Coordinates of C-alpha atoms in Angstrom, one line a residue:
Chain A
M1 CA -48.4 -36.5 21.6
S2 CA -50.6 -36.3 24.6
T3 CA -50.5 -32.5 25.2
S4 CA -53.5 -30.7 24.3
L5 CA -53.3 -28.3 21.4
D6 CA -54.8 -25.3 23.2
R7 CA -52.3 -24.9 26.0
Q8 CA -51.6 -21.2 25.9
P9 CA -48.7 -20.0 28.0
Q10 CA -49.6 -16.8 29.7
P11 CA -47.7 -13.7 28.5
L12 CA -46.3 -11.8 31.4
P13 CA -47.5 -9.6 32.9
P14 CA -50.9 -9.6 31.4
S15 CA -52.0 -6.2 33.0
A16 CA -49.2 -4.4 31.2
E17 CA -51.1 -4.6 28.0
T18 CA -54.4 -3.3 29.2
A19 CA -53.8 -0.8 32.0
P20 CA -51.1 1.8 31.9
R21 CA -49.0 1.6 34.9
P22 CA -46.8 4.1 36.6
G23 CA -43.0 3.8 36.2
P24 CA -40.7 2.9 33.3
A25 CA -43.3 0.7 31.6
A26 CA -45.6 3.7 31.1
A27 CA -42.8 5.9 30.0
G28 CA -41.8 3.3 27.5
A29 CA -45.3 3.0 26.2
V30 CA -45.3 6.7 25.2
R31 CA -42.4 6.6 22.8
R32 CA -42.7 3.0 21.4
P33 CA -45.8 1.3 20.0
P34 CA -47.8 -0.6 22.7
R35 CA -46.4 -3.9 23.6
R36 CA -49.2 -5.9 22.4
L37 CA -48.7 -4.6 18.8
R38 CA -44.9 -5.3 19.0
D39 CA -45.6 -8.7 20.2
R40 CA -48.0 -9.3 17.4
V41 CA -45.5 -8.1 14.8
A42 CA -42.7 -10.3 16.4
G43 CA -45.0 -13.3 16.5
A44 CA -45.9 -12.9 12.8
G45 CA -42.3 -12.6 12.0
F46 CA -41.4 -15.9 13.8
L47 CA -44.4 -17.7 12.1
A48 CA -44.0 -16.2 8.7
P49 CA -41.3 -18.3 7.2
A50 CA -42.9 -21.6 8.0
V51 CA -46.4 -20.5 7.0
L52 CA -45.1 -19.0 3.8
L53 CA -43.0 -21.9 2.6
V54 CA -45.7 -24.6 3.6
G55 CA -48.4 -22.4 2.0
A56 CA -46.5 -21.7 -1.2
L57 CA -44.8 -25.0 -1.9
L58 CA -47.3 -27.5 -0.4
L59 CA -50.8 -26.1 0.2
A60 CA -51.0 -24.0 -3.0
P61 CA -49.9 -27.0 -5.1
F62 CA -52.4 -29.2 -3.4
A63 CA -55.2 -26.7 -4.1
A64 CA -54.0 -26.5 -7.8
T65 CA -54.1 -30.3 -8.1
L66 CA -57.6 -30.5 -6.5
Y67 CA -58.8 -27.8 -9.0
R68 CA -57.1 -29.5 -12.0
S69 CA -58.8 -32.8 -11.2
F70 CA -62.1 -31.4 -12.3
F71 CA -60.8 -30.6 -15.8
D72 CA -60.3 -33.0 -18.7
D73 CA -57.2 -33.7 -20.8
R74 CA -58.2 -32.3 -24.2
R75 CA -55.9 -29.8 -25.9
I76 CA -58.0 -26.9 -24.5
S77 CA -59.2 -28.5 -21.3
G78 CA -62.7 -27.9 -20.2
F79 CA -64.7 -28.5 -17.0
A80 CA -65.3 -32.2 -16.7
G81 CA -67.1 -32.5 -13.4
L82 CA -66.4 -35.9 -11.8
D83 CA -65.4 -37.6 -15.2
N84 CA -61.8 -38.1 -14.1
Y85 CA -62.9 -39.7 -10.9
T86 CA -65.2 -42.2 -12.9
L87 CA -62.0 -43.5 -14.5
F88 CA -61.5 -45.6 -11.5
L89 CA -64.5 -47.5 -12.6
T90 CA -63.9 -47.6 -16.3
D91 CA -60.2 -47.6 -17.0
P92 CA -58.7 -51.1 -16.3
V93 CA -55.2 -49.7 -15.5
L94 CA -56.7 -47.6 -12.7
S95 CA -58.9 -50.4 -11.4
R96 CA -55.9 -52.7 -11.2
S97 CA -54.0 -49.9 -9.5
V98 CA -56.8 -49.6 -6.9
Q99 CA -56.7 -53.4 -6.4
N100 CA -52.9 -53.3 -5.9
T101 CA -53.1 -50.4 -3.5
L102 CA -55.6 -52.4 -1.4
M103 CA -53.2 -55.3 -1.4
W104 CA -50.4 -53.0 -0.3
V105 CA -52.5 -51.6 2.5
V106 CA -53.3 -55.0 3.8
G107 CA -49.8 -56.2 3.4
T108 CA -48.0 -53.2 4.7
V109 CA -50.1 -53.0 7.9
A110 CA -50.5 -56.7 8.7
L111 CA -46.9 -57.9 8.2
P112 CA -45.0 -55.2 10.0
L113 CA -47.5 -55.4 12.8
V114 CA -47.4 -59.1 13.4
L115 CA -43.6 -59.4 12.6
G116 CA -42.6 -56.3 14.5
L117 CA -44.6 -57.3 17.6
G118 CA -43.3 -60.9 17.4
I119 CA -39.7 -59.9 17.0
A120 CA -39.8 -57.2 19.8
V121 CA -41.5 -59.5 22.3
L122 CA -39.1 -62.5 21.4
T123 CA -35.9 -60.3 21.7
D124 CA -36.8 -58.1 24.5
G125 CA -34.8 -58.4 27.7
A126 CA -32.5 -61.1 26.3
R127 CA -28.9 -60.0 25.7
W128 CA -28.1 -62.7 23.2
S129 CA -30.8 -61.5 20.8
R130 CA -29.2 -58.1 20.3
T131 CA -27.6 -59.2 17.0
A132 CA -31.0 -60.6 15.8
R133 CA -32.5 -57.2 16.3
L134 CA -29.7 -55.5 14.5
F135 CA -30.3 -57.5 11.5
V136 CA -34.0 -56.6 11.4
V137 CA -33.5 -52.9 12.0
L138 CA -30.5 -52.5 9.6
P139 CA -32.6 -52.4 6.3
Y140 CA -34.8 -49.6 7.8
A141 CA -31.7 -47.3 7.4
I142 CA -31.4 -48.2 3.7
S143 CA -33.3 -46.1 1.1
G144 CA -36.2 -47.5 -0.8
S145 CA -34.2 -47.2 -4.1
A146 CA -31.2 -49.3 -2.7
V147 CA -33.7 -51.8 -1.3
A148 CA -35.2 -52.1 -4.8
V149 CA -31.7 -52.8 -6.2
V150 CA -31.1 -55.6 -3.7
W151 CA -34.5 -57.2 -4.3
N152 CA -34.1 -57.0 -8.0
F153 CA -31.0 -59.1 -7.6
I154 CA -32.9 -61.6 -5.6
L155 CA -36.0 -61.7 -7.7
N156 CA -35.0 -61.4 -11.4
T157 CA -35.1 -64.5 -13.5
E158 CA -31.4 -65.2 -13.0
G159 CA -31.7 -64.1 -9.4
A160 CA -31.0 -65.6 -6.0
A161 CA -34.6 -66.8 -5.3
N162 CA -34.7 -69.0 -8.4
Q163 CA -31.2 -70.2 -7.7
V164 CA -32.2 -71.4 -4.2
L165 CA -35.4 -73.1 -5.6
R166 CA -33.4 -75.0 -8.2
A167 CA -30.8 -75.9 -5.7
F168 CA -33.5 -77.6 -3.6
G169 CA -34.9 -79.4 -6.7
L170 CA -37.9 -77.0 -6.8
G171 CA -36.9 -75.7 -10.2
S172 CA -40.4 -75.9 -11.5
L173 CA -41.4 -73.2 -9.0
A174 CA -38.8 -70.9 -10.3
Q175 CA -40.4 -68.0 -12.2
G176 CA -40.0 -64.4 -13.2
W177 CA -41.1 -63.0 -9.9
L178 CA -41.6 -59.5 -11.1
L179 CA -43.3 -60.4 -14.4
E180 CA -46.7 -61.7 -13.5
W181 CA -49.6 -60.2 -11.6
P182 CA -50.5 -60.7 -8.7
G183 CA -47.1 -62.3 -7.8
N184 CA -45.1 -59.1 -8.6
T185 CA -47.2 -57.1 -6.2
L186 CA -47.0 -59.7 -3.5
V187 CA -43.2 -60.1 -3.6
M188 CA -42.8 -56.3 -3.6
I189 CA -44.9 -56.2 -0.4
V190 CA -42.4 -58.7 1.0
A191 CA -39.5 -56.6 0.0
N192 CA -41.2 -53.6 1.6
T193 CA -41.7 -55.5 4.8
W194 CA -38.0 -56.5 4.9
Q195 CA -37.3 -52.8 5.0
S196 CA -40.1 -51.5 7.2
A197 CA -40.4 -54.1 9.9
G198 CA -37.5 -52.5 11.7
V199 CA -39.3 -49.4 12.7
A200 CA -42.2 -51.4 14.0
V201 CA -39.6 -53.5 16.1
I202 CA -38.2 -50.2 17.6
L203 CA -41.6 -48.8 18.4
F204 CA -42.8 -52.0 20.1
L205 CA -39.5 -52.3 22.1
V206 CA -40.2 -48.7 23.3
G207 CA -43.7 -49.8 24.1
L208 CA -42.7 -52.9 26.1
Q209 CA -40.3 -50.8 28.2
T210 CA -43.2 -48.5 29.3
I211 CA -45.1 -51.5 30.7
P212 CA -44.9 -51.3 34.5
P213 CA -43.1 -54.5 35.5
E214 CA -45.4 -54.8 38.5
T215 CA -48.4 -55.8 36.4
V216 CA -46.4 -58.6 34.7
E217 CA -45.1 -59.8 38.1
A218 CA -48.6 -59.8 39.4
A219 CA -49.8 -61.9 36.4
S220 CA -46.9 -64.3 37.0
L221 CA -47.9 -64.7 40.7
D222 CA -51.4 -65.5 39.6
G223 CA -50.2 -68.3 37.6
A224 CA -50.3 -66.7 34.1
E225 CA -47.4 -67.8 32.1
G226 CA -46.2 -67.8 28.4
W227 CA -48.8 -67.3 25.9
R228 CA -51.6 -66.4 28.4
K229 CA -49.5 -63.9 30.0
F230 CA -48.6 -62.4 26.6
W231 CA -52.2 -62.3 25.4
Y232 CA -54.0 -61.1 28.5
V233 CA -51.4 -58.8 30.2
I234 CA -48.8 -57.6 27.8
L235 CA -50.8 -57.2 24.6
P236 CA -53.5 -54.9 26.0
Q237 CA -50.9 -52.6 27.3
L238 CA -49.3 -52.3 23.8
R239 CA -52.5 -50.9 22.3
T240 CA -51.3 -47.3 21.9
V241 CA -48.1 -48.4 20.2
S242 CA -50.0 -50.6 17.9
V243 CA -52.2 -47.8 16.8
I244 CA -49.0 -45.7 16.0
V245 CA -47.5 -48.7 14.1
I246 CA -50.6 -49.4 12.1
G247 CA -51.0 -45.7 11.3
T248 CA -47.4 -45.1 10.1
S249 CA -47.2 -48.3 8.1
L250 CA -50.6 -47.6 6.5
V251 CA -49.6 -44.1 5.4
N252 CA -46.2 -45.2 4.3
G253 CA -47.5 -48.2 2.4
L254 CA -50.0 -46.0 0.5
K255 CA -47.4 -43.4 -0.4
S256 CA -44.8 -46.0 -1.3
F257 CA -43.2 -45.0 -4.7
D258 CA -39.5 -45.6 -5.0
L259 CA -39.5 -49.4 -4.4
I260 CA -42.0 -50.1 -7.0
W261 CA -40.6 -47.5 -9.5
V262 CA -37.1 -48.9 -9.4
L263 CA -38.2 -52.6 -9.5
T264 CA -40.9 -52.5 -12.2
Q265 CA -41.8 -49.0 -12.9
G266 CA -45.3 -50.3 -12.4
G267 CA -45.0 -52.8 -15.2
P268 CA -45.1 -55.0 -17.0
G269 CA -48.1 -53.4 -18.8
R270 CA -48.8 -51.2 -15.7
Q271 CA -50.0 -54.3 -13.9
S272 CA -48.0 -53.6 -10.7
E273 CA -48.9 -49.9 -10.2
T274 CA -50.3 -48.5 -7.0
L275 CA -52.1 -45.2 -6.9
A276 CA -48.8 -43.5 -5.9
V277 CA -47.2 -44.8 -9.1
S278 CA -50.3 -44.4 -11.3
M279 CA -50.4 -40.7 -10.5
Y280 CA -46.8 -40.3 -11.8
Q281 CA -47.5 -42.4 -14.9
E282 CA -50.7 -40.6 -15.8
T283 CA -49.3 -37.1 -15.2
F284 CA -45.8 -37.3 -16.6
L285 CA -45.7 -40.3 -19.0
A286 CA -49.3 -40.7 -20.4
L287 CA -49.7 -36.8 -20.3
R288 CA -53.1 -37.0 -18.8
P289 CA -52.7 -34.4 -16.1
G290 CA -56.5 -34.4 -15.2
A291 CA -56.6 -38.1 -14.6
G292 CA -53.2 -37.9 -12.7
A293 CA -54.7 -35.1 -10.6
A294 CA -57.8 -37.2 -9.8
V295 CA -55.5 -40.2 -8.7
A296 CA -53.5 -37.8 -6.5
V297 CA -56.7 -36.4 -4.8
A298 CA -58.1 -40.0 -4.3
L299 CA -54.8 -40.9 -2.8
T300 CA -55.0 -37.9 -0.6
V301 CA -58.4 -38.7 0.7
I302 CA -57.4 -42.2 1.5
V303 CA -54.2 -41.1 3.3
L304 CA -56.1 -38.3 5.2
F305 CA -58.7 -40.8 6.3
A306 CA -56.0 -43.3 7.4
S307 CA -54.2 -40.5 9.3
W308 CA -57.4 -39.5 10.9
L309 CA -58.1 -42.9 12.1
Y310 CA -54.9 -42.9 14.2
L311 CA -54.3 -39.1 14.9
R312 CA -57.8 -39.0 16.4
R313 CA -56.3 -41.3 19.0
Q314 CA -53.0 -39.6 19.4
L315 CA -54.3 -36.1 19.6
T316 CA -57.0 -36.9 22.2
P317 CA -55.6 -35.4 25.4
K318 CA -54.8 -38.1 27.9
G319 CA -55.4 -37.2 31.4
D320 CA -56.4 -33.5 30.8
Chain B
M1 CA -28.6 -52.0 19.9
R2 CA -29.4 -49.1 22.1
T3 CA -32.9 -50.1 23.2
G4 CA -31.6 -53.5 24.0
R5 CA -28.9 -52.2 26.4
S6 CA -31.3 -49.9 28.1
T7 CA -33.6 -52.7 28.9
A8 CA -30.6 -54.7 30.4
E9 CA -29.4 -51.6 32.3
R10 CA -32.8 -51.1 33.7
G11 CA -32.9 -54.7 34.8
T12 CA -29.5 -54.3 36.7
V13 CA -30.6 -51.1 38.4
R14 CA -33.9 -52.4 39.5
G15 CA -32.4 -55.6 40.6
A16 CA -29.8 -53.9 42.6
A17 CA -32.5 -51.9 44.4
G18 CA -33.9 -55.2 45.6
K19 CA -37.2 -55.1 43.7
P20 CA -38.3 -58.0 41.7
E21 CA -37.9 -57.2 38.0
R22 CA -38.7 -59.2 35.1
G23 CA -35.5 -58.4 33.1
T24 CA -33.3 -59.7 35.8
V25 CA -35.4 -62.7 36.6
R26 CA -35.8 -63.7 33.0
G27 CA -32.3 -62.9 32.1
A28 CA -30.8 -64.9 34.9
A29 CA -33.1 -67.8 34.2
A30 CA -32.2 -67.8 30.6
R31 CA -28.5 -68.0 31.4
T32 CA -28.3 -70.4 34.3
K33 CA -31.3 -71.6 36.4
T34 CA -34.0 -73.2 34.2
P35 CA -33.1 -76.0 31.9
L36 CA -33.8 -75.5 28.2
T37 CA -37.5 -76.2 27.9
Y38 CA -39.2 -76.8 24.7
G39 CA -40.8 -73.4 24.8
R40 CA -37.5 -71.7 25.3
L41 CA -35.9 -73.7 22.6
A42 CA -38.7 -72.9 20.2
R43 CA -38.4 -69.2 21.0
R44 CA -34.7 -69.2 20.4
T45 CA -35.0 -71.1 17.2
T46 CA -37.7 -68.7 15.9
V47 CA -35.4 -65.7 16.7
V48 CA -32.4 -67.4 15.0
V49 CA -34.5 -68.2 11.9
I50 CA -36.0 -64.8 11.6
S51 CA -32.6 -63.1 11.9
L52 CA -31.1 -65.4 9.3
L53 CA -33.9 -64.7 7.0
W54 CA -33.6 -60.9 7.5
A55 CA -29.8 -60.9 7.2
L56 CA -29.9 -62.9 3.9
P57 CA -30.6 -60.0 1.5
T58 CA -28.0 -57.9 3.3
W59 CA -25.6 -60.8 3.1
L60 CA -26.2 -61.1 -0.6
L61 CA -25.8 -57.4 -1.2
V62 CA -22.5 -57.3 0.5
V63 CA -21.0 -60.6 -0.9
N64 CA -22.0 -59.8 -4.5
A65 CA -20.9 -56.3 -4.3
L66 CA -17.4 -57.8 -3.5
V67 CA -17.3 -60.0 -6.5
P68 CA -15.2 -58.4 -9.3
A69 CA -17.5 -57.5 -12.0
A70 CA -15.5 -59.3 -14.7
E71 CA -15.7 -62.7 -12.8
Y72 CA -19.5 -62.5 -12.3
G73 CA -20.9 -65.4 -14.3
G74 CA -24.6 -64.5 -14.3
T75 CA -25.6 -66.2 -11.2
P76 CA -25.6 -64.8 -7.6
H77 CA -22.7 -65.8 -5.4
W78 CA -23.3 -66.9 -1.8
W79 CA -19.8 -66.7 -0.5
P80 CA -17.0 -64.0 -1.0
Q81 CA -14.8 -64.6 -3.9
G82 CA -12.1 -62.3 -4.8
F83 CA -12.2 -58.7 -3.8
G84 CA -13.5 -56.2 -6.3
L85 CA -15.6 -53.9 -4.0
F86 CA -13.6 -50.7 -4.6
D87 CA -13.4 -51.4 -8.3
N88 CA -17.2 -52.0 -8.4
M89 CA -17.9 -48.8 -6.4
S90 CA -15.6 -46.7 -8.6
E91 CA -17.2 -48.2 -11.7
A92 CA -20.7 -47.2 -10.3
W93 CA -19.3 -43.9 -9.3
T94 CA -18.2 -43.1 -12.9
Q95 CA -21.0 -45.0 -14.8
A96 CA -23.9 -43.3 -12.8
H97 CA -22.0 -40.1 -12.1
L98 CA -22.5 -40.9 -8.4
G99 CA -20.0 -38.3 -7.4
P100 CA -21.9 -35.2 -8.4
A101 CA -25.1 -36.8 -7.5
M102 CA -23.9 -37.7 -3.9
G103 CA -22.5 -34.2 -3.6
N104 CA -25.9 -32.7 -4.7
S105 CA -27.8 -34.9 -2.2
L106 CA -25.4 -33.9 0.6
L107 CA -25.9 -30.3 -0.2
Y108 CA -29.7 -30.7 -0.4
A109 CA -30.0 -32.8 2.8
V110 CA -27.7 -30.4 4.9
T111 CA -29.0 -27.0 3.7
S112 CA -32.8 -28.0 3.4
A113 CA -32.9 -29.9 6.6
G114 CA -30.9 -27.2 8.4
A115 CA -33.1 -24.5 7.0
A116 CA -36.3 -26.5 7.9
I117 CA -35.2 -27.1 11.4
V118 CA -34.4 -23.4 12.0
V119 CA -37.7 -22.3 10.4
A120 CA -39.7 -25.0 12.3
T121 CA -38.1 -24.0 15.6
T122 CA -39.0 -20.3 15.1
A123 CA -42.5 -21.3 14.3
A124 CA -42.7 -23.7 17.3
F125 CA -41.3 -20.8 19.5
A126 CA -44.1 -18.5 18.1
T127 CA -46.9 -20.9 18.7
V128 CA -45.9 -22.1 22.1
V129 CA -44.1 -19.3 23.8
M130 CA -45.2 -16.1 22.2
P131 CA -48.7 -14.6 22.6
V132 CA -49.9 -15.4 19.1
K133 CA -53.5 -15.7 18.3
H134 CA -55.1 -18.7 16.5
K135 CA -52.5 -21.2 17.7
T136 CA -54.6 -24.2 16.6
L137 CA -55.1 -22.9 13.2
W138 CA -51.3 -22.2 12.7
F139 CA -50.6 -25.7 14.0
W140 CA -52.9 -27.4 11.5
L141 CA -51.8 -25.2 8.6
I142 CA -48.2 -26.2 9.1
Y143 CA -48.7 -29.8 10.3
S144 CA -51.2 -30.5 7.4
G145 CA -48.1 -30.8 5.1
T146 CA -47.1 -34.2 6.6
L147 CA -50.6 -35.6 6.0
L148 CA -50.7 -34.9 2.3
P149 CA -49.1 -37.5 -0.1
L150 CA -46.1 -36.0 -2.0
Q151 CA -47.8 -36.9 -5.4
V152 CA -50.3 -34.2 -4.8
F153 CA -47.6 -31.5 -5.1
L154 CA -45.8 -32.7 -8.1
R155 CA -47.3 -31.3 -11.2
P156 CA -48.2 -27.8 -9.9
L157 CA -44.6 -27.6 -8.6
F158 CA -43.2 -28.9 -11.8
L159 CA -45.3 -26.3 -13.9
A160 CA -44.4 -23.4 -11.5
F161 CA -40.8 -24.4 -11.5
A162 CA -40.7 -24.5 -15.3
D163 CA -42.2 -21.0 -15.4
T164 CA -39.8 -19.4 -12.9
G165 CA -36.5 -21.1 -13.9
L166 CA -36.4 -23.3 -10.8
Y167 CA -36.8 -26.5 -12.7
D168 CA -33.5 -28.4 -13.0
A169 CA -31.9 -25.9 -10.6
Q170 CA -30.3 -26.6 -7.2
F171 CA -32.3 -23.8 -5.5
G172 CA -35.5 -25.3 -6.7
L173 CA -34.8 -28.7 -5.1
F174 CA -33.6 -27.0 -1.9
L175 CA -36.8 -25.1 -1.6
V176 CA -39.0 -28.2 -2.2
Y177 CA -37.1 -30.4 0.2
A178 CA -37.0 -27.6 2.9
A179 CA -40.8 -27.1 2.5
I180 CA -41.4 -30.8 2.8
A181 CA -39.2 -31.1 5.9
I182 CA -40.9 -28.2 7.8
P183 CA -44.1 -29.9 8.8
F184 CA -42.8 -32.9 10.6
A185 CA -39.8 -30.9 12.0
Y186 CA -42.4 -28.3 13.3
F187 CA -44.2 -31.2 15.0
I188 CA -41.2 -32.4 16.8
M189 CA -40.0 -29.0 17.8
R190 CA -43.5 -28.0 19.0
N191 CA -43.9 -31.1 21.1
F192 CA -40.5 -30.4 22.6
A193 CA -41.1 -26.8 23.3
L194 CA -44.3 -27.7 25.2
T195 CA -42.0 -29.6 27.7
L196 CA -39.8 -26.7 28.3
P197 CA -40.5 -24.8 31.6
P198 CA -42.1 -21.5 30.7
E199 CA -40.6 -19.8 33.8
V200 CA -37.3 -19.3 32.1
I201 CA -38.7 -17.3 29.2
E202 CA -41.0 -15.4 31.6
A203 CA -38.0 -14.4 33.7
A204 CA -36.2 -13.1 30.6
R205 CA -39.1 -11.3 29.5
I206 CA -39.5 -9.4 32.8
D207 CA -35.8 -8.4 32.4
G208 CA -36.8 -6.8 29.1
A209 CA -35.1 -9.2 26.6
S210 CA -36.4 -9.0 23.1
W211 CA -38.1 -12.0 21.5
W212 CA -35.2 -12.5 19.1
R213 CA -32.8 -12.6 22.1
M214 CA -34.9 -14.9 24.1
F215 CA -35.2 -17.2 21.1
W216 CA -31.4 -17.4 20.3
Q217 CA -30.1 -17.2 23.8
I218 CA -32.6 -19.3 25.7
H219 CA -34.9 -21.3 23.5
V220 CA -32.4 -22.6 20.9
P221 CA -29.8 -23.8 23.5
L222 CA -32.5 -25.6 25.4
S223 CA -33.9 -27.2 22.3
K224 CA -30.6 -28.4 20.8
S225 CA -31.1 -32.2 21.4
A226 CA -34.6 -32.1 19.7
M227 CA -33.1 -30.0 16.9
V228 CA -30.5 -32.7 16.3
A229 CA -33.1 -35.4 16.2
A230 CA -35.3 -33.5 13.8
F231 CA -32.3 -32.8 11.6
V232 CA -31.3 -36.5 11.4
F233 CA -34.9 -37.4 10.5
Q234 CA -35.1 -34.9 7.7
F235 CA -31.5 -35.5 6.4
V236 CA -32.4 -39.1 5.9
A237 CA -35.7 -38.3 4.2
V238 CA -34.0 -35.8 1.8
W239 CA -31.1 -38.2 1.0
N240 CA -33.6 -41.0 0.2
D241 CA -35.9 -39.1 -2.1
L242 CA -36.4 -40.4 -5.5
L243 CA -39.8 -38.8 -6.5
F244 CA -38.8 -35.0 -6.6
G245 CA -35.4 -35.9 -7.9
I246 CA -36.7 -37.4 -11.0
T247 CA -39.6 -34.9 -11.5
L248 CA -37.8 -31.7 -10.9
S249 CA -34.4 -32.3 -12.4
T250 CA -32.7 -33.9 -15.3
S251 CA -29.2 -32.7 -15.5
R252 CA -26.5 -34.9 -13.9
N253 CA -25.0 -32.0 -12.0
I254 CA -28.4 -31.1 -10.4
R255 CA -30.2 -34.4 -9.8
P256 CA -29.9 -36.1 -6.4
V257 CA -28.3 -39.5 -5.7
M258 CA -31.4 -41.8 -5.8
A259 CA -32.2 -40.7 -9.3
A260 CA -28.7 -41.5 -10.3
L261 CA -29.0 -44.9 -8.6
A262 CA -32.3 -45.6 -10.4
E263 CA -30.6 -44.9 -13.7
L264 CA -27.8 -47.4 -12.8
Q265 CA -30.4 -49.9 -12.0
G266 CA -31.9 -49.4 -15.4
N267 CA -28.5 -50.3 -16.9
Y268 CA -28.5 -53.5 -14.8
S269 CA -27.4 -55.9 -17.6
N270 CA -24.9 -53.5 -19.1
V271 CA -22.8 -52.7 -16.1
G272 CA -23.3 -56.0 -14.3
P273 CA -24.9 -56.7 -11.0
P274 CA -21.9 -56.4 -8.8
V275 CA -21.5 -52.8 -9.9
V276 CA -25.1 -51.9 -9.3
L277 CA -24.9 -53.5 -5.8
G278 CA -21.7 -51.7 -5.2
G279 CA -23.4 -48.4 -6.0
A280 CA -26.4 -49.3 -3.8
L281 CA -24.0 -50.0 -0.9
L282 CA -22.2 -46.8 -1.5
V283 CA -25.3 -44.5 -1.5
S284 CA -26.6 -46.3 1.5
L285 CA -23.5 -45.8 3.7
P286 CA -24.3 -42.2 4.8
T287 CA -27.8 -43.0 6.1
V288 CA -26.8 -46.2 7.8
V289 CA -23.9 -44.6 9.6
L290 CA -26.0 -41.6 10.5
F291 CA -28.9 -43.8 11.5
F292 CA -26.9 -46.0 13.9
S293 CA -24.9 -43.3 15.3
A294 CA -28.0 -41.2 16.1
Q295 CA -30.2 -44.0 17.1
R296 CA -30.5 -42.7 20.6
F297 CA -32.0 -39.6 19.3
F298 CA -34.4 -41.5 16.9
V299 CA -35.7 -43.7 19.8
S300 CA -36.2 -40.7 22.1
S301 CA -38.0 -38.7 19.6
L302 CA -40.2 -41.6 18.5
K303 CA -41.1 -41.9 22.2
L304 CA -41.8 -38.2 22.0
H305 CA -43.9 -38.9 19.0
G306 CA -45.8 -41.6 20.7

């Protein structure tokens, strides 16, 4: 999105609103309300549905959650200041949740970035690798819940992963993948990568196509080949796409709920929760809405910060 | 894969025009000229290994969804054995009540995404074409919805819905999904509207057309492709939702499909893995088909997004 926000198409004709003119326009202005007022009413009418729906169903609930996060969870809840927020320091479940969220952030940013870039570069421009790309993009079309079902089949104690290990005589490595921390969080990050790398591949392929072939040719003529050409010529030109890939995987990783919920429900013993899951647990299962609201607000702050990091770049007008 | 073909096509076109082009040169080299060097061999091997690794879970999903549930002995199958796919799917269909759930999700996805696209397009029309004040404010007010995590809306919506009778009601879920779909749809439609030539609307305005007429007879026909892209995006998002499904509904005839699948997964050991996998396959089909048939739109709107 390179267009600047403040582009204002000029209404035509501008003078009709300020100076009365002879002819039919002036005659019309006598009977009907002035054009500017009618335009304003019409504009409000076109904007109202979107603004009202977003305001009532998204922004107002957000404000309510923000407000709620400053009140405690007793029967008649009183003002609690920042008490709910200090839970992140004192409550072991929430500290673990923060740790897991950090692992998710690192894992969901680094893995799709490296794998997506690698797969896109390796399969770009070669006809025979179309099938390979199909395999990588296919899981992206599957929902998080269905991905969780598939990976549960692979990871449970009688699952395919342990079966493979036993077949190769590595039975000692077989384990309950989803039962122990931090292994359960790590394997869920792998499952998430399996699903989400596809979109990174698509984005990087789009990016590779926008690189002018002349620069690559020039580099080849100068004797840059293989790795050097990739590192010094191609990679710098993919920077914009990388920012988008990082931004979207960061935000999606932070919000990720269905994969964890269906695979482990955050367990065992709430060990594999991320902030996105903890909010649900605290609010609806532990019935601590104040704590849940604080978790939701903390998550919002992190997501907003992450979004700002990449939106800042996307929203800066390029060239104007 | 669409993107792959367009690279190849570009190669041919540029090559025919007589200019040096990396796609052509590299493609030709890979096929005939250069012998298979170690680097090239390593590259091909990497691609083959990666695609095999990636295909493996999908393979397991399909193969084990095919195994008749009664013959499943407790360990995963690696090769097809018997054919019980349709039995497994119908078992999942009845056990998890997937029929009504898929009907609900179809209803939510079509109506919410459709309503959101219309509302987003009118808002984009207002903030790009019409002389509305404070455009930046309106942009951020609507767009901010995509930046907030869904968790932050949950409890207030739950409470408000419980008070107003919207909890566990189809209309309630429709409203929520529509509201969630609007911000990103607006983002796409607004980006698109900025690329339309303003002259067309100006001409219509001089002719005395009303805003409503300009919107329906000029703006909407011009925006159709972007509207389709935004619709596909939001359809997939609504279809895949689990969070609101389990928070704002409980009844089987109201809840969406992912909530039903999650319950089926909870019964994993009772109904048998082939049935659960068959169910997962079944509920994934609509989005997979839609995704691959609309991939062209996806790629072009991602480009737009970038």
